[in-house]
GROMACS .gro file of C-alpha atoms in nm:
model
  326
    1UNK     CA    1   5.369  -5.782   3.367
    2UNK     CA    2   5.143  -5.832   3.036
    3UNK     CA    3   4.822  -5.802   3.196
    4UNK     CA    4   4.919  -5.556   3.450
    5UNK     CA    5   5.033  -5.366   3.151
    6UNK     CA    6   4.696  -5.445   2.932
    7UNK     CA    7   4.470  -5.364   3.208
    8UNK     CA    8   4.661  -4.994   3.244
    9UNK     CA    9   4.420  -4.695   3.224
   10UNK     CA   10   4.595  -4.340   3.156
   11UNK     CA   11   4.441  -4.015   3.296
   12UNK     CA   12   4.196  -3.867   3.071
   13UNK     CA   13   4.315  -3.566   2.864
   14UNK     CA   14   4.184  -3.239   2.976
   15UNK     CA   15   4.379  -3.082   2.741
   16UNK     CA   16   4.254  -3.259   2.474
   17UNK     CA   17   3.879  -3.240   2.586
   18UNK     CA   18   3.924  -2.857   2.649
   19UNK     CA   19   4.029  -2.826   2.307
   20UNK     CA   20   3.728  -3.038   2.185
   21UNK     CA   21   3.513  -2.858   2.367
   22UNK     CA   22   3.671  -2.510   2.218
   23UNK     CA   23   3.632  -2.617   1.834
   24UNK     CA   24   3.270  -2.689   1.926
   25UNK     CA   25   3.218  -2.336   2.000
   26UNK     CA   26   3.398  -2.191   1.713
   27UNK     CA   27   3.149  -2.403   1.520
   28UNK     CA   28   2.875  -2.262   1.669
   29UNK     CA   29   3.003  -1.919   1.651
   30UNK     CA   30   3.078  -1.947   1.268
   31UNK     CA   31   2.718  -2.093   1.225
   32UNK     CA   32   2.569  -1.778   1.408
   33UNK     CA   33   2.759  -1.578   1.198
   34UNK     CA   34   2.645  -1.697   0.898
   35UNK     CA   35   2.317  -1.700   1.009
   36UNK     CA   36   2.365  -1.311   1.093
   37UNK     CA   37   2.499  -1.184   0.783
   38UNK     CA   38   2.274  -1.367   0.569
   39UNK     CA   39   1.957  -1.275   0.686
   40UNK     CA   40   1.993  -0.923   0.560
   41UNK     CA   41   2.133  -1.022   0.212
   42UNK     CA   42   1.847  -1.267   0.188
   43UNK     CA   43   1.601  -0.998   0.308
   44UNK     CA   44   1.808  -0.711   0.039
   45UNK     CA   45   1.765  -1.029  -0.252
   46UNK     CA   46   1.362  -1.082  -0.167
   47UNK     CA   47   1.216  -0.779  -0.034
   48UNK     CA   48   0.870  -0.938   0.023
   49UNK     CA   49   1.003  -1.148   0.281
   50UNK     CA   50   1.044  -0.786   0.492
   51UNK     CA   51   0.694  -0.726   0.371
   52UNK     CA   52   0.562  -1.002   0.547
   53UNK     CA   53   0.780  -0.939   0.853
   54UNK     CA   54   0.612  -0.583   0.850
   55UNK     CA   55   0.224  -0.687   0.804
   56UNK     CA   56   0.244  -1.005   1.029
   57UNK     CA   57  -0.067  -1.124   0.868
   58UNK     CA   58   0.035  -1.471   0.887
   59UNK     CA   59   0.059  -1.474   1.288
   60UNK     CA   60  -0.282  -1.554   1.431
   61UNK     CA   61  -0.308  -1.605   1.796
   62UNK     CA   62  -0.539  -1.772   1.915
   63UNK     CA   63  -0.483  -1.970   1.621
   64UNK     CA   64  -0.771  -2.212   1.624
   65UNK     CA   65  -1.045  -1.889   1.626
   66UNK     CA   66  -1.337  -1.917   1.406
   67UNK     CA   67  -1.416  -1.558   1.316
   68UNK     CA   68  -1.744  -1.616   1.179
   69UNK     CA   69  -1.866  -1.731   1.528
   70UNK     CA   70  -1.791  -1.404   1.812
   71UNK     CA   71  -1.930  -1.572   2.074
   72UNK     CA   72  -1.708  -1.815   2.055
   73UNK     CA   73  -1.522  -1.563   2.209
   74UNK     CA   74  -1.735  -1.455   2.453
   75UNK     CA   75  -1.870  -1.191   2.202
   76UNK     CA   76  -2.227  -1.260   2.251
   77UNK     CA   77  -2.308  -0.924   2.127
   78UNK     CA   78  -2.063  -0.845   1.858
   79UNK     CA   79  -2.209  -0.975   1.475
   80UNK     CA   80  -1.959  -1.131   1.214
   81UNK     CA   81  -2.067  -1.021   0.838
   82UNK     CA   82  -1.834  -0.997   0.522
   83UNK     CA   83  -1.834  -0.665   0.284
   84UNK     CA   84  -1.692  -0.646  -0.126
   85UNK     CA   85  -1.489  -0.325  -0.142
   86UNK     CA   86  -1.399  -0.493  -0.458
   87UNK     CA   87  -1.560  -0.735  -0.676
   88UNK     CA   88  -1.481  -1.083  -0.578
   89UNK     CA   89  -1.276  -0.967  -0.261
   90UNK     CA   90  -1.460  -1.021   0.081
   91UNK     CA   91  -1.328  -0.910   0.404
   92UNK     CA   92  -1.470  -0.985   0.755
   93UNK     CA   93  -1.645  -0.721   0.986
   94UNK     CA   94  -1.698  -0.754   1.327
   95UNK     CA   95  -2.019  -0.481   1.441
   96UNK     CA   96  -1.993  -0.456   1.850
   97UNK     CA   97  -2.289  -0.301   1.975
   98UNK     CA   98  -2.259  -0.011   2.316
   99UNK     CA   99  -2.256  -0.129   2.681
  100UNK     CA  100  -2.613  -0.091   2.692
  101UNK     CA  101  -2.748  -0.295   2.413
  102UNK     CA  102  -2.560  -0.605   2.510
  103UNK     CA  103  -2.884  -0.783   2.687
  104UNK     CA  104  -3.082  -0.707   2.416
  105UNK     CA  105  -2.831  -0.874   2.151
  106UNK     CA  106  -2.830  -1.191   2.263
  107UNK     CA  107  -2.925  -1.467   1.958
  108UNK     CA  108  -3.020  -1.119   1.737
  109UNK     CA  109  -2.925  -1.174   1.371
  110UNK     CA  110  -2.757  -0.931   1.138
  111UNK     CA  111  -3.075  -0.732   1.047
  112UNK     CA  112  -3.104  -0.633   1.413
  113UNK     CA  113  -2.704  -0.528   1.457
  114UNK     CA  114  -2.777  -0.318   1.122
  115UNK     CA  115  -3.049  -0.192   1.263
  116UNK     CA  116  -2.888  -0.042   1.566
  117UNK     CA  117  -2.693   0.206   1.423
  118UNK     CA  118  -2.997   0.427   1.413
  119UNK     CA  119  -2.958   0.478   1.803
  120UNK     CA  120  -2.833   0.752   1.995
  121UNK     CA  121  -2.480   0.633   2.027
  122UNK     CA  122  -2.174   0.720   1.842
  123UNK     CA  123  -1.946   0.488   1.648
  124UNK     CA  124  -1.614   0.411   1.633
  125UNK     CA  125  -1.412   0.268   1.317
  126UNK     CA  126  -1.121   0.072   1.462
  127UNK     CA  127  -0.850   0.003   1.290
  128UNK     CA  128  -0.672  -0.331   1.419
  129UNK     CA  129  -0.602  -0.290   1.749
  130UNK     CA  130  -0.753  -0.459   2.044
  131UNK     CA  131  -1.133  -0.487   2.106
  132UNK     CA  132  -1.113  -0.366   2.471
  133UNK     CA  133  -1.245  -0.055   2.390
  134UNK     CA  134  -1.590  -0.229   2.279
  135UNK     CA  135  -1.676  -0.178   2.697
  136UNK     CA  136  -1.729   0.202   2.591
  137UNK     CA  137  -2.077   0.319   2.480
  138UNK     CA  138  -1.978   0.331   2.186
  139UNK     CA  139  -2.098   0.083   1.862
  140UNK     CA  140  -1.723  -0.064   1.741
  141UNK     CA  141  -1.634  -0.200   1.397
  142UNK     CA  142  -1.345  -0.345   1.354
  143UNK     CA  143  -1.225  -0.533   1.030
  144UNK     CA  144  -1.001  -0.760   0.877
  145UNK     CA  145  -0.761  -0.614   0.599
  146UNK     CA  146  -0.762  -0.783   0.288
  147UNK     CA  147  -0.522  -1.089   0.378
  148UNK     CA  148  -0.589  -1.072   0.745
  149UNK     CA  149  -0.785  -1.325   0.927
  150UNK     CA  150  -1.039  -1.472   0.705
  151UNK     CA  151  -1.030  -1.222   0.440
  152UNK     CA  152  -0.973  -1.265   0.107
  153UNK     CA  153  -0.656  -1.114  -0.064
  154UNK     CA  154  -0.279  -0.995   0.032
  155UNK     CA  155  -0.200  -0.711   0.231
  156UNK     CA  156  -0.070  -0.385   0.083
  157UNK     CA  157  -0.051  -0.042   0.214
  158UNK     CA  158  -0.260   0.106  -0.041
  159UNK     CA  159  -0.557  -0.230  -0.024
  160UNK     CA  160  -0.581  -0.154   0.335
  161UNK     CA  161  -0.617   0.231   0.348
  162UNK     CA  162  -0.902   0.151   0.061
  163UNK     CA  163  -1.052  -0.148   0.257
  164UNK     CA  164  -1.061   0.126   0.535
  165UNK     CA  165  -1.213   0.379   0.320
  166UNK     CA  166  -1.442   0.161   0.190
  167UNK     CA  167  -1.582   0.045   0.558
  168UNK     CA  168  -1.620   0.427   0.685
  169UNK     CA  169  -1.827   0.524   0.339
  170UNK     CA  170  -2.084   0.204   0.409
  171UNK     CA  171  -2.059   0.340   0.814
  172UNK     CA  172  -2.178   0.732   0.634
  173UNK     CA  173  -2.444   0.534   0.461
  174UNK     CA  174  -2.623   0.388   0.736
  175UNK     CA  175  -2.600   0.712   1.017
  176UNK     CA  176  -2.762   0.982   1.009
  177UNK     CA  177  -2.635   1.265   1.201
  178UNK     CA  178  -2.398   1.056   1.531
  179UNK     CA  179  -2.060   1.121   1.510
  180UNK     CA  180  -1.798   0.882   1.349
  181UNK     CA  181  -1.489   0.848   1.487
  182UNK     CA  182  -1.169   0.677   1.321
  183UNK     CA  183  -0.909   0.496   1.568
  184UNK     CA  184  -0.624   0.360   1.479
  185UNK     CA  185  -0.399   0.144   1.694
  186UNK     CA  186  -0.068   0.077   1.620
  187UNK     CA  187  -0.024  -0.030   1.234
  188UNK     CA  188  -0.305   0.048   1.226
  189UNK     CA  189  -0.244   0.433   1.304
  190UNK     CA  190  -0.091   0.457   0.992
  191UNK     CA  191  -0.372   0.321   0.809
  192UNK     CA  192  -0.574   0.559   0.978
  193UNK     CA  193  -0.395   0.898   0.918
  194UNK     CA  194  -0.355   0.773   0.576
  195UNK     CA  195  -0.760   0.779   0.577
  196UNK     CA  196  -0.860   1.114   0.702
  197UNK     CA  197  -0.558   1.239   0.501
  198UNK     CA  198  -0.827   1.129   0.197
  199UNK     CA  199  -1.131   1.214   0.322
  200UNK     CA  200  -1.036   1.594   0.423
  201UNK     CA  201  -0.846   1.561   0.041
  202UNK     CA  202  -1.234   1.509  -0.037
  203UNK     CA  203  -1.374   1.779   0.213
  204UNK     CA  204  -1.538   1.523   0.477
  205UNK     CA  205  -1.323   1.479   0.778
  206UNK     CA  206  -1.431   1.219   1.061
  207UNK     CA  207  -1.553   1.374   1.374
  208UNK     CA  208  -1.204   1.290   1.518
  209UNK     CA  209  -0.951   1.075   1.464
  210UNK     CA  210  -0.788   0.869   1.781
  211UNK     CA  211  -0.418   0.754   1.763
  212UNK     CA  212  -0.343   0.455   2.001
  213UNK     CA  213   0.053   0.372   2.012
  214UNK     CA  214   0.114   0.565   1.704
  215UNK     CA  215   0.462   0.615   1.527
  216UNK     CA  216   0.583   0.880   1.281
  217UNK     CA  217   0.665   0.648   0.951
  218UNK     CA  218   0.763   0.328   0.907
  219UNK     CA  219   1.110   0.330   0.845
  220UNK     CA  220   1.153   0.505   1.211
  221UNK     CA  221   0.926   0.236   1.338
  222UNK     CA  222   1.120  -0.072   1.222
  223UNK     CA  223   1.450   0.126   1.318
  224UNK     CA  224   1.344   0.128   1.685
  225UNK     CA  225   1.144  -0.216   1.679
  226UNK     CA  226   1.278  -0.474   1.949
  227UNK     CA  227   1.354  -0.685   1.629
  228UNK     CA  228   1.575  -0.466   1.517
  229UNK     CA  229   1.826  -0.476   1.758
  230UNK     CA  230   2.065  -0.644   1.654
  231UNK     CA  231   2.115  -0.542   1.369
  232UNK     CA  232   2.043  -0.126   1.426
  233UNK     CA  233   2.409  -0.063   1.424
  234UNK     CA  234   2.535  -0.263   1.155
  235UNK     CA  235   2.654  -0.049   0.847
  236UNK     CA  236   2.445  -0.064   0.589
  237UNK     CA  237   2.108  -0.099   0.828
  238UNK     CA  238   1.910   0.178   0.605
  239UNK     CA  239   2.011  -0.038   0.271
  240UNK     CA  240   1.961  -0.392   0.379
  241UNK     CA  241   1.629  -0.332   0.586
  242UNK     CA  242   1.447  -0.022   0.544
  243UNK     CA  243   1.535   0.040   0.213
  244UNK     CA  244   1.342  -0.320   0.125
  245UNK     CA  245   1.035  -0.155   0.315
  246UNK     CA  246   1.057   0.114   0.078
  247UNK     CA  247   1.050  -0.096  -0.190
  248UNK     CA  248   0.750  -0.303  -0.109
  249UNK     CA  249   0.516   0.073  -0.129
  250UNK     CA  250   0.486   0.075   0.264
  251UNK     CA  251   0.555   0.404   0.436
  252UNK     CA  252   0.263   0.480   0.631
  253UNK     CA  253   0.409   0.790   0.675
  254UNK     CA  254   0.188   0.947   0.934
  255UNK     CA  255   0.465   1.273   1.023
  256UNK     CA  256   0.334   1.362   0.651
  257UNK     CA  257  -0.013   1.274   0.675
  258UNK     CA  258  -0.089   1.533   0.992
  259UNK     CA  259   0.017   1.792   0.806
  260UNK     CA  260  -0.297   1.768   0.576
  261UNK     CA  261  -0.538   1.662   0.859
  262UNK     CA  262  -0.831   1.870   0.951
  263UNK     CA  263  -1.013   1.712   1.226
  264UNK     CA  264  -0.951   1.666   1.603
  265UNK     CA  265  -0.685   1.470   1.684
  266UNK     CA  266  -0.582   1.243   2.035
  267UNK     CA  267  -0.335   1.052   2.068
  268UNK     CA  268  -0.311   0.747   2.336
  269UNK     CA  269   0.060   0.641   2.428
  270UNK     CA  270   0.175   0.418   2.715
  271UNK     CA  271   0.534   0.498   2.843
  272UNK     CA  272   0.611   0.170   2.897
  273UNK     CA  273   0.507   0.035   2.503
  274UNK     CA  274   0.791  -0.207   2.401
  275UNK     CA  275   0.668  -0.240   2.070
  276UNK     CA  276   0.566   0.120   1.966
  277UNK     CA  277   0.839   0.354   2.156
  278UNK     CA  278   0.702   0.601   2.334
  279UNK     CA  279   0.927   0.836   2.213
  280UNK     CA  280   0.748   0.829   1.801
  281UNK     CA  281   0.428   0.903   1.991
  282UNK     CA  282   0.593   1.208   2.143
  283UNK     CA  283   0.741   1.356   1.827
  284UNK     CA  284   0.409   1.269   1.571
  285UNK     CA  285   0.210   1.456   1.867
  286UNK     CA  286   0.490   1.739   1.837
  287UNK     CA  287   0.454   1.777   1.439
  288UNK     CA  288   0.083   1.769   1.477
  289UNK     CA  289   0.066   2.044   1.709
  290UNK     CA  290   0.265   2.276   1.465
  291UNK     CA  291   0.095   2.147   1.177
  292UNK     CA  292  -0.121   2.481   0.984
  293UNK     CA  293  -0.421   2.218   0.885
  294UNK     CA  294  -0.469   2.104   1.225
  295UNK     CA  295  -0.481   2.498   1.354
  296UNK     CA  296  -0.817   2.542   1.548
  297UNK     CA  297  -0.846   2.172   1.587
  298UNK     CA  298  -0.768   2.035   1.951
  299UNK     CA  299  -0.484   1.838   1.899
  300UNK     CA  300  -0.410   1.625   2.279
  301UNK     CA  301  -0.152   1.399   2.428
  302UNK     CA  302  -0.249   1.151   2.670
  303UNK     CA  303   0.052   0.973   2.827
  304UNK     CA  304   0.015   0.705   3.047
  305UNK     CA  305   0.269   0.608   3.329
  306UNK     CA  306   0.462   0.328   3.305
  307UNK     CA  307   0.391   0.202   3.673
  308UNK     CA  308   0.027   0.152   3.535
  309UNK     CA  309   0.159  -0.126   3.303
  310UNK     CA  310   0.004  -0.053   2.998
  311UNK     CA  311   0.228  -0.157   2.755
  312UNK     CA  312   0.173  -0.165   2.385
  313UNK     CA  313  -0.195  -0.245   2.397
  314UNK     CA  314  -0.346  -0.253   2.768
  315UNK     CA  315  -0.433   0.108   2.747
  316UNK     CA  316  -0.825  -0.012   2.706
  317UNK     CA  317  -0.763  -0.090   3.061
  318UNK     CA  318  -0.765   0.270   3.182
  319UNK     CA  319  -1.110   0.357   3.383
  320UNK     CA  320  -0.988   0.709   3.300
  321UNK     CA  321  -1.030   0.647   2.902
  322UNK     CA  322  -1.427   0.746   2.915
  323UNK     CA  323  -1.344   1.098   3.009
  324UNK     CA  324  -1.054   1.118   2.776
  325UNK     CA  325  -1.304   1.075   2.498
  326UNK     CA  326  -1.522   1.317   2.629
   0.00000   0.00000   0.00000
């Protein structure tokens, strides 16, 4: 009877396991609450950190790029040089060179790409966005802000609008009479009303300024960001969030800016953008178009359908762009 006894298993306890299996969850739970509510106090308590989360400049992808070396890229026509807007502060250029000097770039140095902007093509300031549009026959320069990529410095909303500034003067320098066009793609749209807003302040506008998945301000853009999600309808969003926006200087507040704009003015916005909704594109084009500085400049919306899949920065893509900037 002993070992009949000792050898006795019992059923196992679902109960007990079920319960187990419950208190796990709780756990869980409780530690994605805490995680929840204390991002925005720690956010409210160190304001930078929402900085950062705004400028991104720490994300590089690829990550393993050496900028000093386009062709790495497959850029075998684009130059890499660095420019002081401020003593002891460098920042890296990229100089793309139209469609129909590409042959003739190939192993050209940096006096030759300087050289070039003597031609009969227009150029085009870009402001962060994706170099698709470097197919065009256009020349391109693009730039890293202070604290992007390999440049030196942090990011600030008033360090890039003057990096920016600083780029187009040095552009003015070296053409003589081709246009110069500013284009700005997505935070970068804000940097680039924030331009022309200074150089009509100064009485010399660009020949037009090009909005690519532009929003009104910042504070609408974060409040409609796929971050933002979850937390868009927690009380207290405004304080926690945008507030700390606020408080780092950053407003990009390009609703404002086209309301002392005096230039042409188009603005690129896919329907389907996830980042940038389509929606700010729609109302910035909206206060433009009543705006008293911008009357007698053409002021056009371009949208583009959502079945073409354009997203938030595919709209380089469109064969139909060429005749848009006609």
């Amino acid at each position: 009877p002993n070992s009949t006894n000792s050898s006795f298993t019992s059923e196992p306890d679902w109960t007990g396991t079920g319960l187990g299996l419950a208190g796990k969850l709780k756990r869980l739970l409780l530690w994605i609450l805490v995680v929840y509510i204390s991002i925005p106090l720690i956010i409210k308590l160190c304001p930078s950190i929402q900085a950062k989360l705004v400028f991104l400049n720490f994300v590089r992808i690829p990550y393993f790029i050496d900028l000093k070396h386009p062709s790495d890229q497959g850029l075998n026509h684009t130059c890499n040089f660095y420019l002081e807007p401020e003593v002891g502060l460098k920042i890296g250029v990229w100089h793309t060179v139209p469609a129909q000097m590409w042959k003739e770039a190939q192993g050209k140095e940096g006096n030759w790409y300087d050289s070039t902007f003597s031609s009969n093509h227009p150029v085009i300031l870009y402001l962060h966005g994706n170099a698709g549009t470097s197919s065009l026959g256009y020349h391109v320069v693009t730039f890293d802000y202070r604290g992007w990529g390999d440049s030196d410095g942090s990011p600030s909303e008033e360090g890039m609008t003057s990096d920016a500034l600083f780029i187009y003067d040095w552009l003015k320098q070296r053409l003589d009479k081709m246009p110069l066009f500013i284009w700005g793609h997505s935070l970068g749209t804000g940097v680039a009303t924030n331009l022309v807003r200074r150089l009509c302040d100064r009485g010399s506008p660009p020949d037009a300024l090009i909005l690519e998945s532009p929003f009104t301000n910042i504070r609408e853009e974060a409040k409609s960001h796929p971050f933002s999600m979850v937390y868009r309808y927690l009380p207290g969003f405004d304080w926690f969030f945008l507030d700390a926006i606020t408080a780092n200087n950053i407003r990009f507040a390009s609703d404002e800016n086209v309301n002392h704009i005096s230039c042409p003015v188009l603005i690129l916005h896919a329907e389907d953008d996830g980042v940038v909704p389509f929606h700010l594109g729609k109302k910035l084009y909206k206060i433009a178009s009543q705006s008293k500085s911008l009357s007698g400049h053409k002021v056009h919306f371009v949208p583009f359908s959502s079945s073409l899949a354009y997203k938030h920065k595919f709209i380089y893509r469109s064969p139909e762009l060429p005749n848009i900037l006609r």
